[in-house]
Each structure stands twice: as C-alpha cells, then as structure tokens.
Amino acid sequence: MAGYWRSKYDWRKNEKSLNIFPQLTTTIDALELMIAFASLIVAVIMVTQKK
C-alpha cells in the first residue's frame, strides 16, 4: 500500500481538493510530517524522510 502512495498516487491531480483542509507541517527526527485535518475526528498524516 505504501508503494502506491509513494509512486502511483497523483498528488498534483488531487492537490486542490486536499488543500481545502487546514494543515500543518513539522519535522521530527529527520521525518517531515504533513497533517491535514479533515474533521475533528480524522487527521490525515503524511510522513516523508528529509533528504
């Protein structure tokens, strides 16, 4: 599943609809975390390793 998100999911195609949600980014132990708040209950977290 991670391979799909890393190499096949078209982020640019879906970027506009994802950006309607409040979000923040932070770095912890060289990992960049992007958190998008879709509701009070659900938060979507994307983790990428800094290069």
PDB file of C-alpha atoms in Angstrom:
ATOM      1  CA  MET A   1       0.000   0.000   0.000  1.00  0.00           C
ATOM      2  CA  ALA A   2       2.809   2.433   0.831  1.00  0.00           C
ATOM      3  CA  GLY A   3       4.281   1.808  -2.617  1.00  0.00           C
ATOM      4  CA  TYR A   4       1.050   3.022  -4.235  1.00  0.00           C
ATOM      5  CA  TRP A   5       1.083   6.279  -2.274  1.00  0.00           C
ATOM      6  CA  ARG A   6       4.799   6.784  -2.895  1.00  0.00           C
ATOM      7  CA  SER A   7       4.943   6.088  -6.633  1.00  0.00           C
ATOM      8  CA  LYS A   8       1.487   5.796  -8.248  1.00  0.00           C
ATOM      9  CA  TYR A   9      -0.846   8.265  -6.488  1.00  0.00           C
ATOM     10  CA  ASP A  10      -1.096  11.520  -8.460  1.00  0.00           C
ATOM     11  CA  TRP A  11      -0.663  14.133  -5.713  1.00  0.00           C
ATOM     12  CA  ARG A  12      -0.734  17.093  -8.117  1.00  0.00           C
ATOM     13  CA  LYS A  13      -4.038  15.932  -9.590  1.00  0.00           C
ATOM     14  CA  ASN A  14      -5.625  15.861  -6.120  1.00  0.00           C
ATOM     15  CA  GLU A  15      -3.733  18.751  -4.513  1.00  0.00           C
ATOM     16  CA  LYS A  16      -6.517  21.351  -4.853  1.00  0.00           C
ATOM     17  CA  SER A  17      -9.101  19.181  -3.093  1.00  0.00           C
ATOM     18  CA  LEU A  18      -6.613  18.261  -0.345  1.00  0.00           C
ATOM     19  CA  ASN A  19      -5.705  21.911   0.292  1.00  0.00           C
ATOM     20  CA  ILE A  20      -9.249  22.841   1.378  1.00  0.00           C
ATOM     21  CA  PHE A  21      -8.472  21.277   4.779  1.00  0.00           C
ATOM     22  CA  PRO A  22      -6.437  23.078   7.455  1.00  0.00           C
ATOM     23  CA  GLN A  23      -2.948  21.579   7.689  1.00  0.00           C
ATOM     24  CA  LEU A  24       0.421  21.940   9.289  1.00  0.00           C
ATOM     25  CA  THR A  25       3.910  20.535   8.843  1.00  0.00           C
ATOM     26  CA  THR A  26       6.659  19.743  11.321  1.00  0.00           C
ATOM     27  CA  THR A  27       9.914  17.786  11.397  1.00  0.00           C
ATOM     28  CA  ILE A  28      10.671  15.131  13.992  1.00  0.00           C
ATOM     29  CA  ASP A  29      13.876  13.061  13.863  1.00  0.00           C
ATOM     30  CA  ALA A  30      14.526  13.960  10.182  1.00  0.00           C
ATOM     31  CA  LEU A  31      10.977  12.952   9.190  1.00  0.00           C
ATOM     32  CA  GLU A  32       8.745  15.630   7.714  1.00  0.00           C
ATOM     33  CA  LEU A  33       5.147  15.261   8.897  1.00  0.00           C
ATOM     34  CA  MET A  34       2.271  16.883   6.999  1.00  0.00           C
ATOM     35  CA  ILE A  35      -1.022  16.766   8.884  1.00  0.00           C
ATOM     36  CA  ALA A  36      -4.326  17.668   7.223  1.00  0.00           C
ATOM     37  CA  PHE A  37      -7.359  17.975   9.475  1.00  0.00           C
ATOM     38  CA  ALA A  38     -10.351  16.608   7.568  1.00  0.00           C
ATOM     39  CA  SER A  39     -12.643  16.809  10.616  1.00  0.00           C
ATOM     40  CA  LEU A  40     -12.440  16.973  14.388  1.00  0.00           C
ATOM     41  CA  ILE A  41     -12.098  13.191  14.474  1.00  0.00           C
ATOM     42  CA  VAL A  42      -9.951  12.374  11.433  1.00  0.00           C
ATOM     43  CA  ALA A  43      -6.449  13.678  10.725  1.00  0.00           C
ATOM     44  CA  VAL A  44      -4.520  12.525   7.687  1.00  0.00           C
ATOM     45  CA  ILE A  45      -0.789  12.272   8.320  1.00  0.00           C
ATOM     46  CA  MET A  46       1.784  12.021   5.546  1.00  0.00           C
ATOM     47  CA  VAL A  47       5.358  11.191   6.549  1.00  0.00           C
ATOM     48  CA  THR A  48       8.350  11.778   4.289  1.00  0.00           C
ATOM     49  CA  GLN A  49      12.029  11.366   5.083  1.00  0.00           C
ATOM     50  CA  LYS A  50      14.102  14.516   4.674  1.00  0.00           C
ATOM     51  CA  LYS A  51      16.935  14.212   2.170  1.00  0.00           C
TER      52      LYS A  51
END
